[in-house]
Short mmCIF file of C-alpha atoms in Angstrom, two decimals:
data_model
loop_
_atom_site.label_atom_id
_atom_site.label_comp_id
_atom_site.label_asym_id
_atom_site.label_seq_id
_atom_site.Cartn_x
_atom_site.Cartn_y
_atom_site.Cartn_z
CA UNK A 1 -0.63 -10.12 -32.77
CA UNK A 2 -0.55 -6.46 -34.16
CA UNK A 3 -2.07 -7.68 -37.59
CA UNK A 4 -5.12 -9.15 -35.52
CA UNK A 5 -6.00 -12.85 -35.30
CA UNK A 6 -4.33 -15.71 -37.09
CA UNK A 7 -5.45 -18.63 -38.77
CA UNK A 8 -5.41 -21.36 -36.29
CA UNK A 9 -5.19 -19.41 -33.00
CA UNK A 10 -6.56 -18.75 -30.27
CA UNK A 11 -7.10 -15.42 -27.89
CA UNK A 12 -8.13 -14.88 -24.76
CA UNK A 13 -9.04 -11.14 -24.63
CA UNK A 14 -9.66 -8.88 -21.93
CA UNK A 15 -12.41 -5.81 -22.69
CA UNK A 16 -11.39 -4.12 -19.61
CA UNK A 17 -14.35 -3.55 -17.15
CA UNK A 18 -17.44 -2.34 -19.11
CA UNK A 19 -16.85 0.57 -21.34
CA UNK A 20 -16.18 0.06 -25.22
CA UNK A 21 -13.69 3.03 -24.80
CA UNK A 22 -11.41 0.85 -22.50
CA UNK A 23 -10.56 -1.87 -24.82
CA UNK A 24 -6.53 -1.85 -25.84
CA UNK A 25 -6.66 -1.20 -29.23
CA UNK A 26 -4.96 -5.08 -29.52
CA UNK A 27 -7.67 -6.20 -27.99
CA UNK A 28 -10.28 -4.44 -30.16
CA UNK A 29 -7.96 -5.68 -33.55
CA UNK A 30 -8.49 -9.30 -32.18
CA UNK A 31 -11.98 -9.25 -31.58
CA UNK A 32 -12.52 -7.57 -35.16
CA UNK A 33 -10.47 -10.07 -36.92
CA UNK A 34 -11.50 -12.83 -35.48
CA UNK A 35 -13.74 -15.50 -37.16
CA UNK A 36 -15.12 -16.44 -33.88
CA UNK A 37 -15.78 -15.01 -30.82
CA UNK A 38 -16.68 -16.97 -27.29
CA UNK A 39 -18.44 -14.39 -25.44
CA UNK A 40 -19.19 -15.32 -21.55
CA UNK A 41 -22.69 -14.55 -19.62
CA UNK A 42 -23.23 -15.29 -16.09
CA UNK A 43 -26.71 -17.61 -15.43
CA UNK A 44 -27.65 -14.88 -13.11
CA UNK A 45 -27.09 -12.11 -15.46
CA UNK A 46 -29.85 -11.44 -18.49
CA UNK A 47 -26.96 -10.90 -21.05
CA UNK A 48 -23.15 -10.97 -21.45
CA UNK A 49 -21.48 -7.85 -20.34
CA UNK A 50 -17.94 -8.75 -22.05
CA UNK A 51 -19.99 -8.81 -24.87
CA UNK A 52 -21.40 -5.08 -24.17
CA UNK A 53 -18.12 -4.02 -23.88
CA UNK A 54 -17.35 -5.29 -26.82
CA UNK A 55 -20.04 -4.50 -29.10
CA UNK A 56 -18.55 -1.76 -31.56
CA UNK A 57 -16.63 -4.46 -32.88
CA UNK A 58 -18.50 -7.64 -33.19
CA UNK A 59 -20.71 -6.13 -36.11
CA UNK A 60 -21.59 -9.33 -38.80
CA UNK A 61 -19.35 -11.79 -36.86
CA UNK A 62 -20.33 -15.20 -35.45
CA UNK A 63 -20.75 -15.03 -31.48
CA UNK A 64 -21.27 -17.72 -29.38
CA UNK A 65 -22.81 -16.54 -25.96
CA UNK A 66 -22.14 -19.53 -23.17
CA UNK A 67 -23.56 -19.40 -19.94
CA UNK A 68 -21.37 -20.20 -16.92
CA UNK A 69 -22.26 -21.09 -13.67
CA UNK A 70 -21.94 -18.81 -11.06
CA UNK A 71 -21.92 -21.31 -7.84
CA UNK A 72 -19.28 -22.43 -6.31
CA UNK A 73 -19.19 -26.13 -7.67
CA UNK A 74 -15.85 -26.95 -9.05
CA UNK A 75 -16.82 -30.01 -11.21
CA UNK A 76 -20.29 -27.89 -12.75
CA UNK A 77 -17.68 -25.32 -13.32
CA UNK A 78 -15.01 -27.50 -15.03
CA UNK A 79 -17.41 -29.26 -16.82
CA UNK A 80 -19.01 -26.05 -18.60
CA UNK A 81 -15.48 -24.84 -19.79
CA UNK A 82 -14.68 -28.26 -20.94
CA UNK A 83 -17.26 -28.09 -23.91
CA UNK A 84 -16.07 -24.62 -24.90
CA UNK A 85 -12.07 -26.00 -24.58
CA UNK A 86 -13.46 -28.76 -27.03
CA UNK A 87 -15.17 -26.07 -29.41
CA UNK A 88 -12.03 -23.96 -29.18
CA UNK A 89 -9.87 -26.86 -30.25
CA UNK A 90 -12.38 -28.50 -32.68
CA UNK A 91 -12.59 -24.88 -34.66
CA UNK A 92 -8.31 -24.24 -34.13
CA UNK A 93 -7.93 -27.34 -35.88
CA UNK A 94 -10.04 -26.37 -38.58
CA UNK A 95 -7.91 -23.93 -39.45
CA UNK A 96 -10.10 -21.01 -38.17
CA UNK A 97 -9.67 -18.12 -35.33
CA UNK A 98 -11.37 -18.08 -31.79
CA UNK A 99 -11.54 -14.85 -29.59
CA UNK A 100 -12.79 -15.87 -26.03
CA UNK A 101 -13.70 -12.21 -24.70
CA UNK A 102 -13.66 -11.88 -20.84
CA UNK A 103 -14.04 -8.56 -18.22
CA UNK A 104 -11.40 -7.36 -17.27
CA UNK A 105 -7.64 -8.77 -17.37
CA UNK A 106 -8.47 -12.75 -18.66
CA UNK A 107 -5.65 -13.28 -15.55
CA UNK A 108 -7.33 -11.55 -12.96
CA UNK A 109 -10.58 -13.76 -11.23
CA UNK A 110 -11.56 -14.41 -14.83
CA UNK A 111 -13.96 -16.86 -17.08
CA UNK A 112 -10.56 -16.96 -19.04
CA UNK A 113 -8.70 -19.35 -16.40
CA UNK A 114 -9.88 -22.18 -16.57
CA UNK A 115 -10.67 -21.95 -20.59
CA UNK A 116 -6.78 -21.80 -20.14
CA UNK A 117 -6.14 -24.58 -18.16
CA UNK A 118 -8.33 -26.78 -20.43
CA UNK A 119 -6.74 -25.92 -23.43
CA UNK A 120 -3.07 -26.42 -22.09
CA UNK A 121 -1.22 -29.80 -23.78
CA UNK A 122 -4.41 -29.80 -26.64
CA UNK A 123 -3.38 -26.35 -28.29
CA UNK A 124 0.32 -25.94 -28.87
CA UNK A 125 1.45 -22.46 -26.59
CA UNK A 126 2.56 -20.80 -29.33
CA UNK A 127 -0.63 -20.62 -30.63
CA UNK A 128 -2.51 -19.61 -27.80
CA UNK A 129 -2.28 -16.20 -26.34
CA UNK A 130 -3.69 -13.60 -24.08
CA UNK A 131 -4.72 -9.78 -24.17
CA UNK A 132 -4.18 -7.84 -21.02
CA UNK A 133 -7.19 -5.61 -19.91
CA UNK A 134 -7.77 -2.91 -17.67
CA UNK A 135 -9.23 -4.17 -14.49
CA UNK A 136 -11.66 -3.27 -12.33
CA UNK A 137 -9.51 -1.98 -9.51
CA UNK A 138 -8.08 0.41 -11.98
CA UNK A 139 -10.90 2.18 -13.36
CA UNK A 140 -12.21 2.24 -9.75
CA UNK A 141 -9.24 4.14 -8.60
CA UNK A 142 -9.14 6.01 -11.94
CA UNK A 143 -12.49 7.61 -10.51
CA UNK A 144 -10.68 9.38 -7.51
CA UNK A 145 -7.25 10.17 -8.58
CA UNK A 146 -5.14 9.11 -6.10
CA UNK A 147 -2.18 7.07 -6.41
CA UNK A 148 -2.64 3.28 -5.52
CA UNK A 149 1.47 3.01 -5.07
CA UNK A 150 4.40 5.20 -4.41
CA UNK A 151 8.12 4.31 -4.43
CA UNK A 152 8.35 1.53 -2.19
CA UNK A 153 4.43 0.93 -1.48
CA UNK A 154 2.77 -2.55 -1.97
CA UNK A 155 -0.67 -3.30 -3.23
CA UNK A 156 -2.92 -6.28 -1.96
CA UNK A 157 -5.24 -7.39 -4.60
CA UNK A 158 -7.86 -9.98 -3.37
CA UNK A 159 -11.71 -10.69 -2.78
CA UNK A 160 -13.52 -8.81 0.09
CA UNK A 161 -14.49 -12.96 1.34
CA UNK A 162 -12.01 -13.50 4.03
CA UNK A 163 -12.05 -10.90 6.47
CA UNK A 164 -9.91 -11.81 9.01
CA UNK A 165 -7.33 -12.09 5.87
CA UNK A 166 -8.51 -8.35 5.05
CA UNK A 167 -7.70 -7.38 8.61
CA UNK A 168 -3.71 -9.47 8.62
CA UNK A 169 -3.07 -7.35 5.08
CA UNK A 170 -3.91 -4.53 6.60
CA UNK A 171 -1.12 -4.41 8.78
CA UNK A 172 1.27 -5.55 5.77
CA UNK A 173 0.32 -3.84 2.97
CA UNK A 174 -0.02 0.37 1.88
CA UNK A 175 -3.03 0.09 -0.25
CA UNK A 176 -5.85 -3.09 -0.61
CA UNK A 177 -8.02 -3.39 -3.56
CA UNK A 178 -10.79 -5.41 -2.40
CA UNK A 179 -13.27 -7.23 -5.15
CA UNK A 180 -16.89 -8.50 -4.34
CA UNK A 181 -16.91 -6.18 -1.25
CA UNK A 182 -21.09 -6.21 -1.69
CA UNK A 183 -21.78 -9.52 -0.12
CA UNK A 184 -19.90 -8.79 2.95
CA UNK A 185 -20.20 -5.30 3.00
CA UNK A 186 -21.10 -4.72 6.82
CA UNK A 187 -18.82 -6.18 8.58
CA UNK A 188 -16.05 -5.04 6.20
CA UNK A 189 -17.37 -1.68 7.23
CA UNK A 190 -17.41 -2.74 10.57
CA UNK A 191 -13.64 -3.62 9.98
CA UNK A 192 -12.50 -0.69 8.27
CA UNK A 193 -13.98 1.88 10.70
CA UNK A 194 -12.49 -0.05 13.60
CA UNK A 195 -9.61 0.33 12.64
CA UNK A 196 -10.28 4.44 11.38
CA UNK A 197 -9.80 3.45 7.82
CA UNK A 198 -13.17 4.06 6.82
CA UNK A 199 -12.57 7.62 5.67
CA UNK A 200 -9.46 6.44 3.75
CA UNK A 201 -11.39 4.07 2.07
CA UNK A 202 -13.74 4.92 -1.50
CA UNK A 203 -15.72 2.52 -2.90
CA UNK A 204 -16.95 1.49 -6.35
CA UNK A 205 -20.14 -0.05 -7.64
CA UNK A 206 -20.77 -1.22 -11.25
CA UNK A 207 -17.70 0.50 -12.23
CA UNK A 208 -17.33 1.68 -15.68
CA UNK A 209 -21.32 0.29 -16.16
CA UNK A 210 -22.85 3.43 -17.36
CA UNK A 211 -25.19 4.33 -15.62
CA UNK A 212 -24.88 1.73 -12.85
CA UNK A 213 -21.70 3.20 -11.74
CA UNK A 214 -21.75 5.04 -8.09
CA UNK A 215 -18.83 6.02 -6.90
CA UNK A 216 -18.25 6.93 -2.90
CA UNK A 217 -15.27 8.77 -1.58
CA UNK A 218 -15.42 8.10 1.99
CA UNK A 219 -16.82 4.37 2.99
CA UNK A 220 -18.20 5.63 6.38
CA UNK A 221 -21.69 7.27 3.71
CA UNK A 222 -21.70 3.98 1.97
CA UNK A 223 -25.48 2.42 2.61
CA UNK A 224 -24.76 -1.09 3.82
CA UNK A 225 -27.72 -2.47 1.82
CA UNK A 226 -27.30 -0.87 -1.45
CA UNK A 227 -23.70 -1.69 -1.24
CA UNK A 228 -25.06 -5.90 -0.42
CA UNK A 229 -27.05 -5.47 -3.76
CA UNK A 230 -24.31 -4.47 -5.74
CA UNK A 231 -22.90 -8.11 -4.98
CA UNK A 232 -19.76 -8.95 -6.48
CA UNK A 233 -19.83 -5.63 -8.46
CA UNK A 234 -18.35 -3.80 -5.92
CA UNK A 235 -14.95 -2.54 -5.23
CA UNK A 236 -13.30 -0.87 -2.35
CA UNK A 237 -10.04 0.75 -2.18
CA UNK A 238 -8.11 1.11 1.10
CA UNK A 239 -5.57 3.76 1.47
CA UNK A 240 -3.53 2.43 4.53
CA UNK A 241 -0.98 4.48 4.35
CA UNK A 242 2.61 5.38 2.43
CA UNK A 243 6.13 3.57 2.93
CA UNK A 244 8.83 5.91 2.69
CA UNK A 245 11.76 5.92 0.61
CA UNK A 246 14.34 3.54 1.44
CA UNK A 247 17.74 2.33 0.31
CA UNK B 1 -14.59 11.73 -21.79
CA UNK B 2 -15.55 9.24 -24.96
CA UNK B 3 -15.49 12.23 -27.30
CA UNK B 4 -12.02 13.04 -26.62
CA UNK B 5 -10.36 15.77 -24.54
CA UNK B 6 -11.98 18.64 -23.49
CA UNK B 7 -10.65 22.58 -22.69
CA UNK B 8 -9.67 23.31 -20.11
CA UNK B 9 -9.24 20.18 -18.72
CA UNK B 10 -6.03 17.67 -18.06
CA UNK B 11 -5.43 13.84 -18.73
CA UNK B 12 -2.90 11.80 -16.64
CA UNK B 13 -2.97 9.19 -19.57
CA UNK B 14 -1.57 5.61 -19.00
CA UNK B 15 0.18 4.39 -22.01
CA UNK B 16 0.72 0.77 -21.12
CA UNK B 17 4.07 -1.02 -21.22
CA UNK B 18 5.70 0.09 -24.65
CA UNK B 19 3.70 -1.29 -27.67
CA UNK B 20 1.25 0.90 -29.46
CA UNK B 21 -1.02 -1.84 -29.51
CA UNK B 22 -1.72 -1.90 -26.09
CA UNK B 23 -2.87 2.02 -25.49
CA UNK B 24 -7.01 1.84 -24.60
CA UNK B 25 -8.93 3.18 -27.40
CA UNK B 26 -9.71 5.75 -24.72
CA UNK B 27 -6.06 6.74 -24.53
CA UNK B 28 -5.67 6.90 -27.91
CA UNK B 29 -8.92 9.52 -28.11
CA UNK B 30 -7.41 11.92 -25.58
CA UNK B 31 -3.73 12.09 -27.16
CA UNK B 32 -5.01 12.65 -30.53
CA UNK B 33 -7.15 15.46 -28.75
CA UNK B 34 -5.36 16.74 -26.49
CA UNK B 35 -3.63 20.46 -27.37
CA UNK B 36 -0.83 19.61 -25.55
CA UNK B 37 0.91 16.89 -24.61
CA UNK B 38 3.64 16.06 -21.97
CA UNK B 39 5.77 13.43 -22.49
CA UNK B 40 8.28 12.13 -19.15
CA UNK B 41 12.01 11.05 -20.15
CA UNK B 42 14.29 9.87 -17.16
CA UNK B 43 17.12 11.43 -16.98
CA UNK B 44 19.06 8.37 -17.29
CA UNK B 45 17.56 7.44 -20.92
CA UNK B 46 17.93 8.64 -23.96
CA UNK B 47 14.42 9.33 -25.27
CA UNK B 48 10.66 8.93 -23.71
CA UNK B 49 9.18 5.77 -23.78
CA UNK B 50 5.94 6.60 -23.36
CA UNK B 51 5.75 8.95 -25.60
CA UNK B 52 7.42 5.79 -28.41
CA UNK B 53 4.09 3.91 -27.34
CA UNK B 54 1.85 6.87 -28.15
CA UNK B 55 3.50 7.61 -31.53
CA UNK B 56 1.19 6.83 -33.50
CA UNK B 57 -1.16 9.74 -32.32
CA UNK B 58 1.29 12.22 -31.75
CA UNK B 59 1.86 13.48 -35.11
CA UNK B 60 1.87 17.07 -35.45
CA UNK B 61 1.45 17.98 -31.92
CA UNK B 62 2.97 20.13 -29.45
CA UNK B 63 4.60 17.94 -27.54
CA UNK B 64 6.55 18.80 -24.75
CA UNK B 65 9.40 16.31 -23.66
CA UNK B 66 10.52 16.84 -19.73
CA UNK B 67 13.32 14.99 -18.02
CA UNK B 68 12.70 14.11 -14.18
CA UNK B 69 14.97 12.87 -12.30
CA UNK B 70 15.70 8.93 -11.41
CA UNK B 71 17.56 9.38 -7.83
CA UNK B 72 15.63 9.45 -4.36
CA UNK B 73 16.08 12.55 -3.58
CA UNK B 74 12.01 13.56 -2.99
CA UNK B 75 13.18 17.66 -3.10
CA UNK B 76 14.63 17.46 -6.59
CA UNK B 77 11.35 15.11 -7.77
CA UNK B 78 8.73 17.46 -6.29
CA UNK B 79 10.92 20.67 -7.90
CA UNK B 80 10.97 18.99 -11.41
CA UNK B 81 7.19 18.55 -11.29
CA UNK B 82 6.43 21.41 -9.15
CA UNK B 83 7.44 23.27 -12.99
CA UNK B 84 5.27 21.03 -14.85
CA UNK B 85 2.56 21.50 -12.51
CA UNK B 86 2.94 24.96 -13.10
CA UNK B 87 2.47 25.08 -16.39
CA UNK B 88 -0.29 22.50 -16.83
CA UNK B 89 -2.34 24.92 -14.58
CA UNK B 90 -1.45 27.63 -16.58
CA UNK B 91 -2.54 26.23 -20.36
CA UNK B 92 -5.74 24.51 -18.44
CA UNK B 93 -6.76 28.01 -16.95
CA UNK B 94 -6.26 29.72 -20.61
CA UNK B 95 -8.79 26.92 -21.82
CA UNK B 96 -6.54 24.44 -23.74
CA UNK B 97 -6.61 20.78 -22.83
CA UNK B 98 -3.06 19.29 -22.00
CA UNK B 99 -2.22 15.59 -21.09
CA UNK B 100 0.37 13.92 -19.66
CA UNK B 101 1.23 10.54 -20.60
CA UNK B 102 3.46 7.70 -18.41
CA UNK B 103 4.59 4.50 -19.15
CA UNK B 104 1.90 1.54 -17.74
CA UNK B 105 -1.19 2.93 -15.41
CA UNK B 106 -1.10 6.33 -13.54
CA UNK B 107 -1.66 5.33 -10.60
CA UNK B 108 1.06 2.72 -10.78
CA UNK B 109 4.46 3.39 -9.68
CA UNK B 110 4.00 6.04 -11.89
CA UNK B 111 5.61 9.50 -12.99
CA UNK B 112 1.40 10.55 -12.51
CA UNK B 113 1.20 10.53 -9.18
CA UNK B 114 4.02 13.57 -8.38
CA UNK B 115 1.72 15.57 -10.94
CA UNK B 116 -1.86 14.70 -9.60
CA UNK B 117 -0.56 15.78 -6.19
CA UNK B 118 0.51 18.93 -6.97
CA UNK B 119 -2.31 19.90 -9.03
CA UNK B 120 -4.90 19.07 -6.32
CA UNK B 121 -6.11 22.11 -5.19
CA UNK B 122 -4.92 24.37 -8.21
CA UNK B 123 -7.36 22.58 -11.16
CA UNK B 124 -10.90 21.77 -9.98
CA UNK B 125 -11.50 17.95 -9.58
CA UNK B 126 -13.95 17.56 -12.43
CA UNK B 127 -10.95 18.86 -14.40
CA UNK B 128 -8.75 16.35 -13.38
CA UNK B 129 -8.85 12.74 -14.95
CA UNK B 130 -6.94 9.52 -14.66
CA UNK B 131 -7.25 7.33 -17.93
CA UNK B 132 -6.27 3.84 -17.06
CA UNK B 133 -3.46 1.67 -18.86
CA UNK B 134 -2.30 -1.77 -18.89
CA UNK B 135 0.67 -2.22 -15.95
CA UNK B 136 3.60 -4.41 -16.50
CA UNK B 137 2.97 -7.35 -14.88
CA UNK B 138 -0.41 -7.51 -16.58
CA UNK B 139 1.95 -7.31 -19.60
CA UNK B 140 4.66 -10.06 -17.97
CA UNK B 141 1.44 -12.68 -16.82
CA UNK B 142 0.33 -12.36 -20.49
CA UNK B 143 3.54 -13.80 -21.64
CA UNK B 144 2.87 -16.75 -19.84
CA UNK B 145 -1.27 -17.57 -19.82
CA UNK B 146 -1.23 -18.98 -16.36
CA UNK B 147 -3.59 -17.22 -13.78
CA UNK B 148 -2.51 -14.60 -11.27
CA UNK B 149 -5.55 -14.71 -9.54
CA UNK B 150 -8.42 -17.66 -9.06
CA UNK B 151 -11.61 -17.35 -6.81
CA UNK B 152 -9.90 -16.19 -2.92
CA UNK B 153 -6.56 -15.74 -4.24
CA UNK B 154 -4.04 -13.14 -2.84
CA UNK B 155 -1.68 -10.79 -5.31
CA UNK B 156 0.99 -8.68 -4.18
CA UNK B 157 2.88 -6.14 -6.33
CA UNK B 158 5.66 -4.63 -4.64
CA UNK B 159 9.14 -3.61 -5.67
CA UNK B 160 11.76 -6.62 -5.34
CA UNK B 161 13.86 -3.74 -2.96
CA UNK B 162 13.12 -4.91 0.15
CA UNK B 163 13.96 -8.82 0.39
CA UNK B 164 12.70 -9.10 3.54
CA UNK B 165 9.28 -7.57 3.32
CA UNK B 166 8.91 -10.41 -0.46
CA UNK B 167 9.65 -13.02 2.29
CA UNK B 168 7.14 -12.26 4.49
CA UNK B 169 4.62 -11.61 1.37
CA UNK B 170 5.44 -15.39 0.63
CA UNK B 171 3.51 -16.64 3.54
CA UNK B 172 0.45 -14.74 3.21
CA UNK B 173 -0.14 -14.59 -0.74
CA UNK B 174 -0.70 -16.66 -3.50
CA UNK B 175 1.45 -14.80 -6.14
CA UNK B 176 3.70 -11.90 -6.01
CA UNK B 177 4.33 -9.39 -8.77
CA UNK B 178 7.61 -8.10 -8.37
CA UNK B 179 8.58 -4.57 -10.00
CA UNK B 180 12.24 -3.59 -9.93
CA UNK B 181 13.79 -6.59 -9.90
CA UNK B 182 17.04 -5.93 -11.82
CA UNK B 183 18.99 -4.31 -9.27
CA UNK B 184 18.53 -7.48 -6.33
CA UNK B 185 18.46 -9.98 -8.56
CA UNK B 186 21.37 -12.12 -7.31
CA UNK B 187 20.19 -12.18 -3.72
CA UNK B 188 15.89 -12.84 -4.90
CA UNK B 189 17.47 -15.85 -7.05
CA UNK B 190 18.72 -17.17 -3.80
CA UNK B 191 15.12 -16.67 -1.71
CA UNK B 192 13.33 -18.19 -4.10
CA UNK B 193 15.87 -21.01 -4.51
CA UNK B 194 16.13 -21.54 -1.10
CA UNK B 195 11.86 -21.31 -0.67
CA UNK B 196 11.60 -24.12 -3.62
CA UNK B 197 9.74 -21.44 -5.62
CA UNK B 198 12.40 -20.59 -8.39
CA UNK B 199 10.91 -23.17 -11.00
CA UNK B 200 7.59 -21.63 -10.41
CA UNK B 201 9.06 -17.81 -10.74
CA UNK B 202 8.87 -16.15 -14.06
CA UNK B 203 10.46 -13.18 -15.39
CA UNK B 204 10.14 -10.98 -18.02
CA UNK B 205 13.00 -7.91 -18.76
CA UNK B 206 11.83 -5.03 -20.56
CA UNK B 207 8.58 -6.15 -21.15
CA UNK B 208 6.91 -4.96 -24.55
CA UNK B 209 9.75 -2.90 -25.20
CA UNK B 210 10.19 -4.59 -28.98
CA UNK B 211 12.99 -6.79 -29.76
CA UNK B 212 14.61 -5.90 -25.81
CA UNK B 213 11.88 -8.17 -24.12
CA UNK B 214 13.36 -11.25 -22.86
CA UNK B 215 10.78 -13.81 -21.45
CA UNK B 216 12.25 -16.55 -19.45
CA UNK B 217 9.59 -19.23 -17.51
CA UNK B 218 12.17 -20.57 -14.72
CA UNK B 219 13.78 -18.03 -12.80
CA UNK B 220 16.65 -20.30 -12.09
CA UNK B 221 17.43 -20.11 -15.94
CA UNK B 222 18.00 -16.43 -15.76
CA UNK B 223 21.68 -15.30 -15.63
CA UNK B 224 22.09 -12.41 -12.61
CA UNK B 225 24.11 -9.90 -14.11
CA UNK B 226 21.52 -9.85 -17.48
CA UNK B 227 19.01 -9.55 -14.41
CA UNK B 228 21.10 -6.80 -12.79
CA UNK B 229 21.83 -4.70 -16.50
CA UNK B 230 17.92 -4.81 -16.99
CA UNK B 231 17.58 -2.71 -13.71
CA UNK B 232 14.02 -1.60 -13.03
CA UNK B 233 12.68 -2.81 -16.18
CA UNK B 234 12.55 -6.40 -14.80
CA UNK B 235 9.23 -8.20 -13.71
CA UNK B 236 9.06 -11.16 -11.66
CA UNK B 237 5.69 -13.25 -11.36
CA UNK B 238 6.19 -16.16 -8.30
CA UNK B 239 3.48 -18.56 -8.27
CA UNK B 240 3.57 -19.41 -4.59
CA UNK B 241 0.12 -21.02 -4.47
CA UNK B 242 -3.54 -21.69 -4.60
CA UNK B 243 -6.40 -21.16 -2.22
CA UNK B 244 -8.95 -23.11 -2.22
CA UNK B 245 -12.62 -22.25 -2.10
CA UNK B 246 -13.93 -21.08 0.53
CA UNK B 247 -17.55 -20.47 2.42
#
């Protein structure tokens, strides 16, 4: 896809996490070339931030914002993404382009899945594709410098929901890379100092959101309420410790 | 650091997996920028692949090429960047921006995270930066278009080295991402045979290295000495399961 989007196909595209500046330049191609973009907005949110992110290059072209829901109903969810799969299909057929843009990596807890799924046996594969983006986790841990692995180190990605899943990886895993830590934020706090990780644990809100963005180095001066507001825009990174080498 | 990079400063710069393409428009900014670059080159190959993916913003630079070493011997590693450290904190302190560049994200299983350590405490923090870049297996999933992650799911990434720690990880997560996975290949093929999870086990050797990328969907397709020839630049995606919702 290095001479942008073909006739026919279709992309799901990730913008990375918020900033124009973290698009691939793939990603950025697709989006420009494309002769129509799918641009997600949450029903709580007052506009589409995949959209933000992608802005610079969406100048003149046709966008269609949809509005997903944010509960956790799995047929009001389905049933959304099944009238953009039809779109998608409808305008593939036609012989035309479609860019669905997404935060993030469209693989990683993304709108993208189940646009996917839909589309899987009514678009052949080949013409169907996906552009990695930078997630969240790593522009959060971009903010602090430190390594997330080392040589034999592993790296739990998963939501901040489950805690007494948190708690079992912690004993398993080097480093955790916890998503919508807001919600839950006190007792994972709880958690983490219990088990003196707090200070080895930063924490990201609104990451790469402009101004929106605050970034905490040790968890322990996090403000459990501001970190609740943040929601699901919060990420926390857990430095459990280092394997060493081994053979 | 939208307006490229500044003096006095250093860039650990991830490049992505090997194409051009995928380099962040950020990325791209801070190599063209940058007034010196440093480009790693294992010892064991015959030019730098990450400085192939930034190519097309190198041109006319001062690049510097620097071979580090591939065995586990952590004296030898720390020596060879203990030199590069040296001399980063030598062109920063005379006001010229350098950066180093590394195959996938920094803070990956990267040659980044030798360098950020030893510069801590010789460059000023708010001299330091990590620019994010697309990992492998973000790469490897892409290939593919299935999900890593949905709603409360669980990924690992972890080197396929130690067998029995990827057992255990198959019990608590919902996919692994397996770096590494040349050099065991014969005896993973059998524990994910043996677990029922081989038809749901992709791989993908030298990912986005050009015509070298091999992409095969059922890891009991994949012949174990081409496994065991691609050494470390083999990624395996296993697809162990879903969670579902939870409250």
């Amino acid at each position: 896809v290095t001479t942008g989007a073909q006739p026919g196909h279709f992309y799901a595209v990730g913008v990375g996490p918020g900033a124009p500046e973290l698009l691939t330049v793939q990603a950025t191609e697709v989006i420009r070339t494309a002769d129509l973009l799918f641009a997600p907005r949450a029903e709580t949110a007052p506009r589409s931030l995949a959209l933000e992110a992608a802005r610079p290059w969406v100048d003149g072209k046709e966008v269609i914002e949809h509005v997903y829901p944010m509960s956790r109903d799995l047929d009001r969810t389905l049933r959304c993404w099944s009238e953009v799969a039809d779109r998608v299909v409808e305008v593939c057929n036609a012989g035309r382009s479609v860019a669905q843009i997404t935060l993030g990596d469209p693989l990683i807890y993304s709108t993208s899945a189940y646009l996917l799924g839909l589309l899987e046996g009514r678009l052949p594969r080949e013409r169907t594709h996906v552009i990695p983006g930078i997630s969240a986790f790593q522009a959060a841990a971009s903010r602090f410098g430190e390594p997330l692995l080392l040589q034999e180190d592993r790296l739990l990605l998963m939501p901040a929901t489950d805690l007494r899943a948190v708690e079992e990886a912690l004993d398993s895993c080097e480093t955790l890379a916890l998503y919508k830590a807001g919600p839950n934020f006190p007792a994972l706090k709880e958690l983490l100092t219990r088990r003196g990780l707090a200070t080895e644990s930063r924490a990201v809100f609104y990451v790469d959101q402009g101004d929106r963005e605050t970034v905490v180095r040790d968890l322990s001066a996090v403000d459990p309420s501001f970190a609740q507001s943040a929601g699901y825009m919060a990420t926390v990174i857990v430095h459990v410790g280092r394997r060493k080498w081994t053979r």
